[in-house]
GROMACS .gro file of C-alpha atoms in nm:
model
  451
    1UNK     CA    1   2.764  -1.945  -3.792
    2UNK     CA    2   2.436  -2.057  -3.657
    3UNK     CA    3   2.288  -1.768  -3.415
    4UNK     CA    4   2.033  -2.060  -3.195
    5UNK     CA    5   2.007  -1.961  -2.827
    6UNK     CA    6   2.135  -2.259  -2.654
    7UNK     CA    7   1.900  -2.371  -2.417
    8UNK     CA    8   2.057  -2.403  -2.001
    9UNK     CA    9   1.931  -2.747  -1.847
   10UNK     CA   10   2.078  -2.766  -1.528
   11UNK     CA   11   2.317  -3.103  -1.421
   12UNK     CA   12   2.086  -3.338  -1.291
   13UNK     CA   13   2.272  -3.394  -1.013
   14UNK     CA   14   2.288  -3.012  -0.904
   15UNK     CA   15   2.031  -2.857  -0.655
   16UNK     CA   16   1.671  -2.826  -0.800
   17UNK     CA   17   1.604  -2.480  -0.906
   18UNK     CA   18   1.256  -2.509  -0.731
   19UNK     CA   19   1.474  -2.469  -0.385
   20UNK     CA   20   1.343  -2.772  -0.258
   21UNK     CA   21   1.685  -2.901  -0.178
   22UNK     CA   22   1.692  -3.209  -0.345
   23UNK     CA   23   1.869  -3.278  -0.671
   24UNK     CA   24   1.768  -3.227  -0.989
   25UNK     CA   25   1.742  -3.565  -1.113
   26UNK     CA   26   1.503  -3.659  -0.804
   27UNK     CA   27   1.320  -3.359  -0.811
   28UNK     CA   28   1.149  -3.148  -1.095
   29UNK     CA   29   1.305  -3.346  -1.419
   30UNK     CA   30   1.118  -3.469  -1.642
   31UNK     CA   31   0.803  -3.306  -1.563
   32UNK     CA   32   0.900  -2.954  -1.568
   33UNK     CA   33   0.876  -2.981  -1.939
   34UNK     CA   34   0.510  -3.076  -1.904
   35UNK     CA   35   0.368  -2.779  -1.679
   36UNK     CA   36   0.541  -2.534  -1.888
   37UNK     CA   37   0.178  -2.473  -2.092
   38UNK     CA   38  -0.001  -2.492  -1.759
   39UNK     CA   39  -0.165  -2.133  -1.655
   40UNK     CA   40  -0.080  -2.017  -1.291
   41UNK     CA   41  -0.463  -2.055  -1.227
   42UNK     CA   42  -0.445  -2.395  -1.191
   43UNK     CA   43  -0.225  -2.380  -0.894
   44UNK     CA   44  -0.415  -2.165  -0.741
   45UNK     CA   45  -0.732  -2.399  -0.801
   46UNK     CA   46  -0.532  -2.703  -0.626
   47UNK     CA   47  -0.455  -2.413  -0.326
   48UNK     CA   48  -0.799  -2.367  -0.255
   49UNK     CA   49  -0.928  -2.715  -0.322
   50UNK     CA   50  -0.666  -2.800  -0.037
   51UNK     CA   51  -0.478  -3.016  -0.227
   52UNK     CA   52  -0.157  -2.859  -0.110
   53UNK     CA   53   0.087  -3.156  -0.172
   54UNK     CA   54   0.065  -3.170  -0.513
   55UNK     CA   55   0.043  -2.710  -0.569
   56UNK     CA   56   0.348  -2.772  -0.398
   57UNK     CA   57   0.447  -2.994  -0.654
   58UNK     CA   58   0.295  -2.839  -0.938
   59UNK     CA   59   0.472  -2.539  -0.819
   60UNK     CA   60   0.811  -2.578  -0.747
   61UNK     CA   61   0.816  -2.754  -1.139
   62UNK     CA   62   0.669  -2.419  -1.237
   63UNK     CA   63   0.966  -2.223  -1.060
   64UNK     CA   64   1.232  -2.506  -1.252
   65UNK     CA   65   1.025  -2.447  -1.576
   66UNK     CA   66   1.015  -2.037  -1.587
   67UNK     CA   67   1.416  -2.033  -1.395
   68UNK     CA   68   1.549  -2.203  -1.743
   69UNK     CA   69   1.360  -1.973  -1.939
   70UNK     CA   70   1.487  -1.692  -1.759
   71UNK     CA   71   1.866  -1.900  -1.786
   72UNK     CA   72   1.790  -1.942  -2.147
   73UNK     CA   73   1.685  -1.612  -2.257
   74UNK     CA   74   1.751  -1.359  -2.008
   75UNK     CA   75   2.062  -1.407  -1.807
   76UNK     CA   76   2.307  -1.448  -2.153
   77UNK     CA   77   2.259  -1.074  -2.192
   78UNK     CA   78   2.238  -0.956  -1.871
   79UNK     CA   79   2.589  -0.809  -1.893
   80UNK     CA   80   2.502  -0.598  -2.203
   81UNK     CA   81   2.251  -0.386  -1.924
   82UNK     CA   82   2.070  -0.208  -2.172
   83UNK     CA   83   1.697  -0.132  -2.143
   84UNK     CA   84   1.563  -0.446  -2.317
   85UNK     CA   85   1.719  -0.655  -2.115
   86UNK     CA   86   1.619  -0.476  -1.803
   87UNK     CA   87   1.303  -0.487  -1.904
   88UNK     CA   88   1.324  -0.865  -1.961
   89UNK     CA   89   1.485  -0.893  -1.585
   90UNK     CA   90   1.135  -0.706  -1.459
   91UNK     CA   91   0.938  -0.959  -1.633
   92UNK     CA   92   1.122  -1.239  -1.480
   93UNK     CA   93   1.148  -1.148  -1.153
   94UNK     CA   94   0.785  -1.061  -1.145
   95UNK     CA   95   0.682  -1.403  -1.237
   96UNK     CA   96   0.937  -1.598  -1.071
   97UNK     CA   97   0.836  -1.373  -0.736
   98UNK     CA   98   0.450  -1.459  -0.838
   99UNK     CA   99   0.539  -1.830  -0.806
  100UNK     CA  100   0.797  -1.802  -0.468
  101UNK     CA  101   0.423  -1.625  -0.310
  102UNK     CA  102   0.254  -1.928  -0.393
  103UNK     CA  103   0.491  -2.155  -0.298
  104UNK     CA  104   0.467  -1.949   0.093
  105UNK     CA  105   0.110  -1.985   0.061
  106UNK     CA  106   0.160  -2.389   0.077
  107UNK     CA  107   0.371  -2.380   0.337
  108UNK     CA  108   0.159  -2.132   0.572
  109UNK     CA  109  -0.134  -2.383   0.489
  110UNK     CA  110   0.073  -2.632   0.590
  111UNK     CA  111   0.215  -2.518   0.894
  112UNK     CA  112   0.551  -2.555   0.812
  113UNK     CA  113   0.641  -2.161   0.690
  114UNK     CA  114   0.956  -2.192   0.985
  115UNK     CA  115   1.102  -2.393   0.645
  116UNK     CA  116   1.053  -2.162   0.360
  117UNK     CA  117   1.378  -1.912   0.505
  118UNK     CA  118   1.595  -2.179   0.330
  119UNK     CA  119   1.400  -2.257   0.060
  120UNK     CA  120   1.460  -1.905  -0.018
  121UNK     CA  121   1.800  -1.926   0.021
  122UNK     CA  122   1.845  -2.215  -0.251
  123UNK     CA  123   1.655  -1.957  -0.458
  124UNK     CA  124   1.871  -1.673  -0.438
  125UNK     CA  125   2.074  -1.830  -0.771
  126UNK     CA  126   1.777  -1.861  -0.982
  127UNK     CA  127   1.822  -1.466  -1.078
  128UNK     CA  128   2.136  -1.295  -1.073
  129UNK     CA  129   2.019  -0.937  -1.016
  130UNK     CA  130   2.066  -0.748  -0.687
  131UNK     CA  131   1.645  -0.683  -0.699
  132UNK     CA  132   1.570  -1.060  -0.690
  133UNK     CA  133   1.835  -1.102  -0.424
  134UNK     CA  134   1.609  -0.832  -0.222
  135UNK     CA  135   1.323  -1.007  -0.312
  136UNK     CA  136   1.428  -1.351  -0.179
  137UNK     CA  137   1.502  -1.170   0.127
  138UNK     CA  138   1.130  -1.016   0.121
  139UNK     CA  139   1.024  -1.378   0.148
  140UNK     CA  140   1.252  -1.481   0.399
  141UNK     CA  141   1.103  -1.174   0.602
  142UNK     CA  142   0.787  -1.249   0.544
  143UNK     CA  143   0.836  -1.634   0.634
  144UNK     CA  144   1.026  -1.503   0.989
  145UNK     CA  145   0.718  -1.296   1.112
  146UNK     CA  146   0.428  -1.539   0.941
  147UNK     CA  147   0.197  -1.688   1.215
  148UNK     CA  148   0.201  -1.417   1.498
  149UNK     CA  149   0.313  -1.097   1.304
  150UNK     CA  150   0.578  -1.042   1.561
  151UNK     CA  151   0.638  -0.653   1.576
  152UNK     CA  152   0.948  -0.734   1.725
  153UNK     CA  153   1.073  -0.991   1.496
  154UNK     CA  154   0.999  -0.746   1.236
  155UNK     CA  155   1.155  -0.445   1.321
  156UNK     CA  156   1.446  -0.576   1.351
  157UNK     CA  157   1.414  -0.772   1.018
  158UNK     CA  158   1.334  -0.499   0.779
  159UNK     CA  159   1.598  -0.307   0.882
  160UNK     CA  160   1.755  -0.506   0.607
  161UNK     CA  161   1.648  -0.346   0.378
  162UNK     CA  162   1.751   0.000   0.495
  163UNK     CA  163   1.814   0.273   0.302
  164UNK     CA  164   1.430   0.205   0.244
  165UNK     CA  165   1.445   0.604   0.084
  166UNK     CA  166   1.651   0.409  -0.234
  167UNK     CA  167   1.389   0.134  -0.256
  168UNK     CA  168   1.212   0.085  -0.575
  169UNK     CA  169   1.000  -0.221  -0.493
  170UNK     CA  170   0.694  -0.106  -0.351
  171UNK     CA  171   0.623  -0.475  -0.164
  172UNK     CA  172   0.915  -0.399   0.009
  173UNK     CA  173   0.824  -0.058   0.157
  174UNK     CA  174   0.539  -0.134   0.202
  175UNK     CA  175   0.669  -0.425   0.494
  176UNK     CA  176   0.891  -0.175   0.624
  177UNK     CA  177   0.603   0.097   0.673
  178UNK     CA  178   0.422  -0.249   0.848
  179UNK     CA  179   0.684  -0.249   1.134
  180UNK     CA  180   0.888   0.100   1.119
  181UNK     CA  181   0.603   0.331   1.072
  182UNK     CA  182   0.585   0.437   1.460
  183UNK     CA  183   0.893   0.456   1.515
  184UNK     CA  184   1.007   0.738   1.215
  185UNK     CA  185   0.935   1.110   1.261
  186UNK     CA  186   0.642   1.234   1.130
  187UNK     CA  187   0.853   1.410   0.848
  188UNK     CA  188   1.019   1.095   0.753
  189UNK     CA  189   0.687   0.887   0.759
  190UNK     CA  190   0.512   1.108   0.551
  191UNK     CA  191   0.747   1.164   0.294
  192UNK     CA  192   0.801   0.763   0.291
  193UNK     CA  193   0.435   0.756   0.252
  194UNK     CA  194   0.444   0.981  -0.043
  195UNK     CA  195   0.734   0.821  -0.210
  196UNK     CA  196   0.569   0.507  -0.204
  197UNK     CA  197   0.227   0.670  -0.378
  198UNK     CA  198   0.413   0.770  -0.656
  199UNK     CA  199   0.536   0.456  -0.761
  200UNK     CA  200   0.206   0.274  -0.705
  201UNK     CA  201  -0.043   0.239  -0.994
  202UNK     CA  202  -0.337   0.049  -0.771
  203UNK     CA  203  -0.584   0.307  -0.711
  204UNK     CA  204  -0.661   0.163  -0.394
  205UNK     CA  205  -0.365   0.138  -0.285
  206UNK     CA  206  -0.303   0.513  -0.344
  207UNK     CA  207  -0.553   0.557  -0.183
  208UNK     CA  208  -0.463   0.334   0.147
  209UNK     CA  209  -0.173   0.532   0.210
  210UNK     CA  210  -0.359   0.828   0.159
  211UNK     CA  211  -0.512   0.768   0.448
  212UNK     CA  212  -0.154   0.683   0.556
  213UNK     CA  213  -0.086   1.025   0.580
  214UNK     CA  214  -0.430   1.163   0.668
  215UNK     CA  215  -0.346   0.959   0.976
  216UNK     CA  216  -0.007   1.019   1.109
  217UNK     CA  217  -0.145   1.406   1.121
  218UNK     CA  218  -0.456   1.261   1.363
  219UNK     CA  219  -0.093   1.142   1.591
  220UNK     CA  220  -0.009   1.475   1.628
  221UNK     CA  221  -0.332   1.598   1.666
  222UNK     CA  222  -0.372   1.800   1.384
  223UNK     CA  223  -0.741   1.722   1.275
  224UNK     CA  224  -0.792   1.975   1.063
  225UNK     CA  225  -0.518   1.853   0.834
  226UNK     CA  226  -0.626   1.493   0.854
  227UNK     CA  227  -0.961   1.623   0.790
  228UNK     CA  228  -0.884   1.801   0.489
  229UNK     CA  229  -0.671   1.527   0.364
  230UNK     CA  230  -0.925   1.239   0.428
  231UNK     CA  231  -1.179   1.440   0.238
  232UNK     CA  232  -0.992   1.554  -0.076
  233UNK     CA  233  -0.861   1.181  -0.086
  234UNK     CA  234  -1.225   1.046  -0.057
  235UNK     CA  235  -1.355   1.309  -0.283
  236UNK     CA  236  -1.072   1.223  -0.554
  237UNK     CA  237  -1.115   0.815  -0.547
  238UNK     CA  238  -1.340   0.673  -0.862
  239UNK     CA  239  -1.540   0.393  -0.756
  240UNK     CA  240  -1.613   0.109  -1.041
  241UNK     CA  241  -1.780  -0.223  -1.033
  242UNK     CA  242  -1.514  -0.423  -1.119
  243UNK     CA  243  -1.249  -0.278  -0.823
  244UNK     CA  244  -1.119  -0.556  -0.643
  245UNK     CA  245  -1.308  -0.644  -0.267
  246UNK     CA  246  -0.960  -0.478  -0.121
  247UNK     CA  247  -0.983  -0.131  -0.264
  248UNK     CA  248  -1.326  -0.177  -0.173
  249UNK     CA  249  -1.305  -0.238   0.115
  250UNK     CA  250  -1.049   0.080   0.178
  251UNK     CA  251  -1.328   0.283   0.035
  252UNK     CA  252  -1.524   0.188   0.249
  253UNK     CA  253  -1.288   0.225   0.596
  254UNK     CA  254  -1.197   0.587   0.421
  255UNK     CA  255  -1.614   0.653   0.423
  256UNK     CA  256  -1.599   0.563   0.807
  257UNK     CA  257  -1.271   0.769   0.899
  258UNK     CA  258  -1.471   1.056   0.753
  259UNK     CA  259  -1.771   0.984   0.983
  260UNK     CA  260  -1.545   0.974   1.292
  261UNK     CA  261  -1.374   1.310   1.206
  262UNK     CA  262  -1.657   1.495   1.086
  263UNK     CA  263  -1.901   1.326   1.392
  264UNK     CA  264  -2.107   1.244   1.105
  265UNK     CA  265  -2.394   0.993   1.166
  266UNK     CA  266  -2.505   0.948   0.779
  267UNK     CA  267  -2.127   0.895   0.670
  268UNK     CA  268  -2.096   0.599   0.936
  269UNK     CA  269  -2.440   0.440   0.820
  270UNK     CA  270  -2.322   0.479   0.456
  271UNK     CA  271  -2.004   0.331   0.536
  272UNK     CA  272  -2.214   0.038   0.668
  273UNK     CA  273  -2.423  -0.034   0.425
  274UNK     CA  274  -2.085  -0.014   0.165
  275UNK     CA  275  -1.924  -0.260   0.415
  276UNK     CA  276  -2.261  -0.515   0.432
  277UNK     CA  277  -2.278  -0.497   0.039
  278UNK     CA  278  -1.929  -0.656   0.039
  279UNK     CA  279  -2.035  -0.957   0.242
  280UNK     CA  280  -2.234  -1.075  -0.035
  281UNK     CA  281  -1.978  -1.204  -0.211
  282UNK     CA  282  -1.866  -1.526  -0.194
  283UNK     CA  283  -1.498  -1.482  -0.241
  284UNK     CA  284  -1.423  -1.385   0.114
  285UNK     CA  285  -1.260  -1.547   0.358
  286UNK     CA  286  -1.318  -1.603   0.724
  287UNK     CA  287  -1.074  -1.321   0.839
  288UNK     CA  288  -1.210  -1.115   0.560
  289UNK     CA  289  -1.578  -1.134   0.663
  290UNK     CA  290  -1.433  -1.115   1.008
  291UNK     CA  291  -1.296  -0.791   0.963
  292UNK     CA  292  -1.577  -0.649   0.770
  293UNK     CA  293  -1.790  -0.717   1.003
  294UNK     CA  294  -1.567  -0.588   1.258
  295UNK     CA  295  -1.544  -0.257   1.090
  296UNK     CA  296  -1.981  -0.302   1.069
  297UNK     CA  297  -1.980  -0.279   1.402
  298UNK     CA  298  -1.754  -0.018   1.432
  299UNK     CA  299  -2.018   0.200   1.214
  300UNK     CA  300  -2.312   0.055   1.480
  301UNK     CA  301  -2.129   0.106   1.761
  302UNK     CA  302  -2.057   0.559   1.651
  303UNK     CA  303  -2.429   0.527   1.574
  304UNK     CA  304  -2.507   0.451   1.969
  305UNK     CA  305  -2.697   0.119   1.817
  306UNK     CA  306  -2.516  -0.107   2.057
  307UNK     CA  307  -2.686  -0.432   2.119
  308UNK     CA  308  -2.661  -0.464   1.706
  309UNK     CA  309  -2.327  -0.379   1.777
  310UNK     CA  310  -2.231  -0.626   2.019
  311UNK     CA  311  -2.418  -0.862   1.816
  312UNK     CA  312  -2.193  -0.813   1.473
  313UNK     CA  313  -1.897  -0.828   1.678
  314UNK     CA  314  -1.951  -1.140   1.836
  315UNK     CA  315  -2.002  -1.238   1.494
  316UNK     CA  316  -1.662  -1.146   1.365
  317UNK     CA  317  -1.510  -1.310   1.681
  318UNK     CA  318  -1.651  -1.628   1.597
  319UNK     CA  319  -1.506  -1.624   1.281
  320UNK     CA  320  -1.165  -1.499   1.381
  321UNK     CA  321  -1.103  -1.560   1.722
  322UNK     CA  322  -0.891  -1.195   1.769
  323UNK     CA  323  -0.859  -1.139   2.101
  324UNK     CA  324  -0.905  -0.738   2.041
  325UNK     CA  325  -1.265  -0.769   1.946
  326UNK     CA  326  -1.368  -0.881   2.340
  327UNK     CA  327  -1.232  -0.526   2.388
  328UNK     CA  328  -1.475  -0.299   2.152
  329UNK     CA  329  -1.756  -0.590   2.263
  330UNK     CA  330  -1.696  -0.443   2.654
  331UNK     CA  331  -1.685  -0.098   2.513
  332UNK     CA  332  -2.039  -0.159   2.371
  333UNK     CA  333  -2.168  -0.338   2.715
  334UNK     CA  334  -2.011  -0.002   2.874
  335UNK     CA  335  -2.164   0.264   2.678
  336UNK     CA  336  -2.506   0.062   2.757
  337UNK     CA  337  -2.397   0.096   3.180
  338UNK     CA  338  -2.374  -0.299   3.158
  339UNK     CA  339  -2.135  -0.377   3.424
  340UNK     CA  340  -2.103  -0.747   3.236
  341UNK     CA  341  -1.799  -0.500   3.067
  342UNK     CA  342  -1.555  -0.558   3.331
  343UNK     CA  343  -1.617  -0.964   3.321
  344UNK     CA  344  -1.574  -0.945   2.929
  345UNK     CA  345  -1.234  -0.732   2.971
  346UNK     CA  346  -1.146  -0.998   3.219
  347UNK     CA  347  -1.167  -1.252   3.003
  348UNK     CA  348  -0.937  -1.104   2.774
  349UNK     CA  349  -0.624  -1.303   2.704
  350UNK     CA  350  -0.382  -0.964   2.681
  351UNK     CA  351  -0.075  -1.178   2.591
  352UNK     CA  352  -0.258  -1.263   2.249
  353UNK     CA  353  -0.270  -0.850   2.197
  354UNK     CA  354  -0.082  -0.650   1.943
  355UNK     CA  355   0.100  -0.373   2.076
  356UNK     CA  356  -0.149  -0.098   1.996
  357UNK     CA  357  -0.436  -0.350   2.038
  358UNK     CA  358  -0.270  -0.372   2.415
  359UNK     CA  359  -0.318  -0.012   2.486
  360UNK     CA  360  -0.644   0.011   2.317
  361UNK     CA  361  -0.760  -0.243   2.568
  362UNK     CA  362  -0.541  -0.110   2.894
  363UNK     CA  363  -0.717   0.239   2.778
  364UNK     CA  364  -1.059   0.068   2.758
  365UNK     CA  365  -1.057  -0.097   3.080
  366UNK     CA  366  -0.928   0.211   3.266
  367UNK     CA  367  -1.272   0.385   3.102
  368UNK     CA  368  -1.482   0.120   3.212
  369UNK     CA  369  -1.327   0.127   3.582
  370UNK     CA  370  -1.392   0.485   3.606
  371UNK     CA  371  -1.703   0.448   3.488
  372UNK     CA  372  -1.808   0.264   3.734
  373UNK     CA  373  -1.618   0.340   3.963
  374UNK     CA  374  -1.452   0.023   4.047
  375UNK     CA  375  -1.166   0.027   4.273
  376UNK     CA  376  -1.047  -0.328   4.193
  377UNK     CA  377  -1.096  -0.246   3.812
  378UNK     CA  378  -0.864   0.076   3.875
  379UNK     CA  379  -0.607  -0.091   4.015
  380UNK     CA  380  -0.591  -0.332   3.750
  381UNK     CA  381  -0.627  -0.069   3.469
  382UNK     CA  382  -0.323   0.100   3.618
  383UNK     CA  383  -0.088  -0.209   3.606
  384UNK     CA  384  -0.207  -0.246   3.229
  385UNK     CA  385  -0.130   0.128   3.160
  386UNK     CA  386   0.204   0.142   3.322
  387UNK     CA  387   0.282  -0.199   3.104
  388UNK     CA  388   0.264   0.026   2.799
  389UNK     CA  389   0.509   0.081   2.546
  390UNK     CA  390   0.414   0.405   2.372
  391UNK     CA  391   0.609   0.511   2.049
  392UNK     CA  392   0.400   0.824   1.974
  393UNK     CA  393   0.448   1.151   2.194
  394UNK     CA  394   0.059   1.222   2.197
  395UNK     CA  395  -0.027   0.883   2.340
  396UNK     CA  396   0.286   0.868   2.588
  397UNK     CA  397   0.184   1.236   2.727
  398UNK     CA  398  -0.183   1.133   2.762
  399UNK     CA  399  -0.080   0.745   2.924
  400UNK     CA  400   0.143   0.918   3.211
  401UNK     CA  401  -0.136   1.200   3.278
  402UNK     CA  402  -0.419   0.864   3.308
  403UNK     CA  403  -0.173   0.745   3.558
  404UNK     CA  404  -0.110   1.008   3.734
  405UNK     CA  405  -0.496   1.105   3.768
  406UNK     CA  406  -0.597   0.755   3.830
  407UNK     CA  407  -0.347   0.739   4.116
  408UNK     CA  408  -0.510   1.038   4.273
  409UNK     CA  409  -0.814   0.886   4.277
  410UNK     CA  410  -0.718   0.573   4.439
  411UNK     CA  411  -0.545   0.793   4.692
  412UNK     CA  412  -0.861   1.060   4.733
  413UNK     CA  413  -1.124   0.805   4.706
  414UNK     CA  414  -1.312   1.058   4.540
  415UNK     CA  415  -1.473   1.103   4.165
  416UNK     CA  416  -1.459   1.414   4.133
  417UNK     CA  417  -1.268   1.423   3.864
  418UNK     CA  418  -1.489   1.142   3.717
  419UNK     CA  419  -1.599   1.344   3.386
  420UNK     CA  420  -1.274   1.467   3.359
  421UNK     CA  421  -1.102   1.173   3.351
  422UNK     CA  422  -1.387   0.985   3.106
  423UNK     CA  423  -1.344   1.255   2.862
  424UNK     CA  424  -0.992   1.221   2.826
  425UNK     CA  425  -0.994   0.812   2.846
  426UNK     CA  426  -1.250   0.857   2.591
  427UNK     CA  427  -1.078   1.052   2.335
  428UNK     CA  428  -0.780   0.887   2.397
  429UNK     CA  429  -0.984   0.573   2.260
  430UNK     CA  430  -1.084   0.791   1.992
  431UNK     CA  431  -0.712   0.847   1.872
  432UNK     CA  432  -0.616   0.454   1.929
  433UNK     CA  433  -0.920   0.320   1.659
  434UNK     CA  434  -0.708   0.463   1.419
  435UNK     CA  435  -0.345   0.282   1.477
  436UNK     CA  436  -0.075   0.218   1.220
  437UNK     CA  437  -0.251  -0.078   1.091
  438UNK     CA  438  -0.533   0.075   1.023
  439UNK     CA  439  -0.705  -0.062   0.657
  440UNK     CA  440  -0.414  -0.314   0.643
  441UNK     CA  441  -0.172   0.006   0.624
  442UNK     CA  442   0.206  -0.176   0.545
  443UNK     CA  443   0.090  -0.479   0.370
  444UNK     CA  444  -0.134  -0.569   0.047
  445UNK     CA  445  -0.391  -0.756   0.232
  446UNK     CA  446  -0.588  -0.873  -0.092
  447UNK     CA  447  -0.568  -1.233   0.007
  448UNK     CA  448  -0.649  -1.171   0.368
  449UNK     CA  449  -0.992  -1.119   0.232
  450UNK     CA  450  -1.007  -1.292  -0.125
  451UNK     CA  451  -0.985  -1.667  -0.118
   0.00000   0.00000   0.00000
């Protein structure tokens, strides 16, 4: 009896496997056979060459190729569940996952990602494992809140993938910290945060949600613990030449968290100098070198060297176009006793603003109003503060007391409370710089800064 594997080619008039929702015959037969050889790279060449019709091609005959393979030599002895074969199932959903990522990439670049939920859902029956069903749901996720990053949108998504405490993929927890981390108790959070560390390998990663953890402490204003955990973190992380720009670049945010808490100017100037050395290269993208430079002038701005400041973030807005940047670009003009602040805030398009990008600017403006004592300004600071939606207890405490002391002034007329209420706005600000999403926290951002 002859012991050949029997290899699965699908009917030709059955759905593509590539989840394009044609059939077979009118879809990837034929040439599936001929990018089987092909390396990965070379989709990834025709993505950033912009030839995005035919990497969508290329592909979704790439996802038919490796889904018989997997139909071939996998699934036949999935039901035998012993470690091999498990091991096998890693391997394929790995790749096949590799591939669906690319395949979002298209779309994004092609402005069509509102498509891709159903694309995944033709997908689901490529694998039949419970993990690649999660995974096709990951993507769906992902395709849901692409675009705008709607924190609402994704809170209510991820909860999909609740119990997260039983999750194994760390892609998957990692979206779930994106949207959910506010809103779990600082016991939960940090034990998610540790769970997830150990089953990462990425150094830089590890490290990432080190400062995770480092941070949620800062919420509850515990400093000392942050402090302590932000240095033995720092102090622990090998640096090598050959570290990818992300991991670099969360060195380098970790460097400046460690100036801020330890009021250190000659952290905050190394910090910038790590940050500058990683826009040499030439394998950033526009957001990338927007956010480096972003986090540049962050370092200028501690180090009171303001018009340089204002200057690097103007470059990082040009690149960009994030809204928040007008708001540490009026903090600058402020801390100079440039009135031009309040016309900057002004200009602000708040509807653009992230949640905690919202209250960093309703915070910022109320500063600047004081500051110069602005009646107008106040007013308008107030409406923004009371428009706040405030998750942690330490920023919902400190929002109602602003209130309640900016009210008395409007009532009083009088400032003199003015220092009062500047040192509070001000550390206030301090707390915001370092919200949930700080260094990407929830996501691997790689390609946010490698092209």
């Amino acid at each position: 009896m002859s012991n050949q594997i029997k290899k699965y080619e699908p009917p030709k008039k059955s759905l593509c496997l590539c989840g394009s929702g044609e059939k077979f015959k009118h879809c990837c037969y034929g040439n599936h056979h001929v990018i089987a050889g092909r390396s990965s790279s070379e989709l990834i060449d025709l993505i950033n060459k912009g030839d995005i019709s035919k990497a969508i091609k290329a592909t979704r005959e790439k996802i038919t190729c490796y889904t018989i393979c997997h139909k071939t030599n996998t699934e036949p002895y999935i039901q035998y569940n012993n470690q091999g074969v498990i091991n096998l199932l890693d391997i394929d959903i790995k790749a096949l996952s590799y591939l669906v990522e690319l395949l979002l990439d298209c779309y994004r670049k092609l402005n069509v990602v509102e498509e891709f939920e159903s694309v995944c859902e033709r997908l689901r029956r490529n694998i039949l494992d419970p993990r690649w069903q999660k995974k096709v749901t990951y993507y769906q996720v992902l395709s849901k809140v692409a675009g705008n990053w709607s924190q609402r949108v994704g809170e209510k998504e991820v909860t999909k993938f609740e119990p997260i405490s039983e999750e194994k993929d760390t892609e998957i927890i990692e979206l779930y910290l994106h949207f959910m981390s506010e809103k779990l108790p600082l016991k939960e959070k940090i034990h998610l945060y540790e769970y997830l560390i150990s089953l990462l390998t990425d150094k830089g990663h590890i490290l990432q949600y080190r400062m995770a953890i480092a941070i949620s402490y800062l919420y509850v204003c515990d400093e000392d613990s942050a402090l302590q955990l932000i240095t033995q973190a720092k102090d622990e992380y090998v640096e090598a030449d050959d570290d990818p720009i992300y991991s670099k670049v969360i060195y380098a945010r970790c460097t400046s968290l460690l100036g801020d808490l330890r009021k250190d100017g000659k952290l905050k100037k190394q910090a910038y100098y790590q940050f500058a050395k990683l826009l040499e290269t030439g394998d950033l993208t526009d957001v990338g070198k927007s956010e480096i430079l972003g986090a540049m002038a962050n370092c200028l701005f501690h180090l009171s060297e303001f018009d340089a400041a204002i200057s690097t973030y103007q470059h990082a807005y040009e690149l960009s176009g994030k809204e928040v940047i007008k708001v540490f670009i009026a903090l600058c003009f402020t801390d100079k006793s440039d009135k031009e602040a309040l016309s900057i805030l002004d200009s602000v398009n708040y509807s653009e603003l992230e949640k905690s990008d919202f209250f960093d600017f309703s915070v910022n403006y109320a500063y600047t109003a004081t500051k110069f004592e602005n009646k107008l300004a106040i007013v308008a600071s107030l409406k923004l503060l009371k428009m706040v939606v405030c998750s942690e207890p330490v920023f919902e405490q400190r929002r109602l007391e602003l209130i309640c002391e900016l009210n008395e002034v409007l009532v009083t007329g009088k400032y003199s409370k003015k220092q009062y209420l500047l040192d509070m706005l001000r550390g206030l600000s301090k707390y915001l710089m370092f919200q949930p999403n700080f260094a990407g926290i929830g996501l691997n951002l790689n390609k946010v800064f490698e092209k």
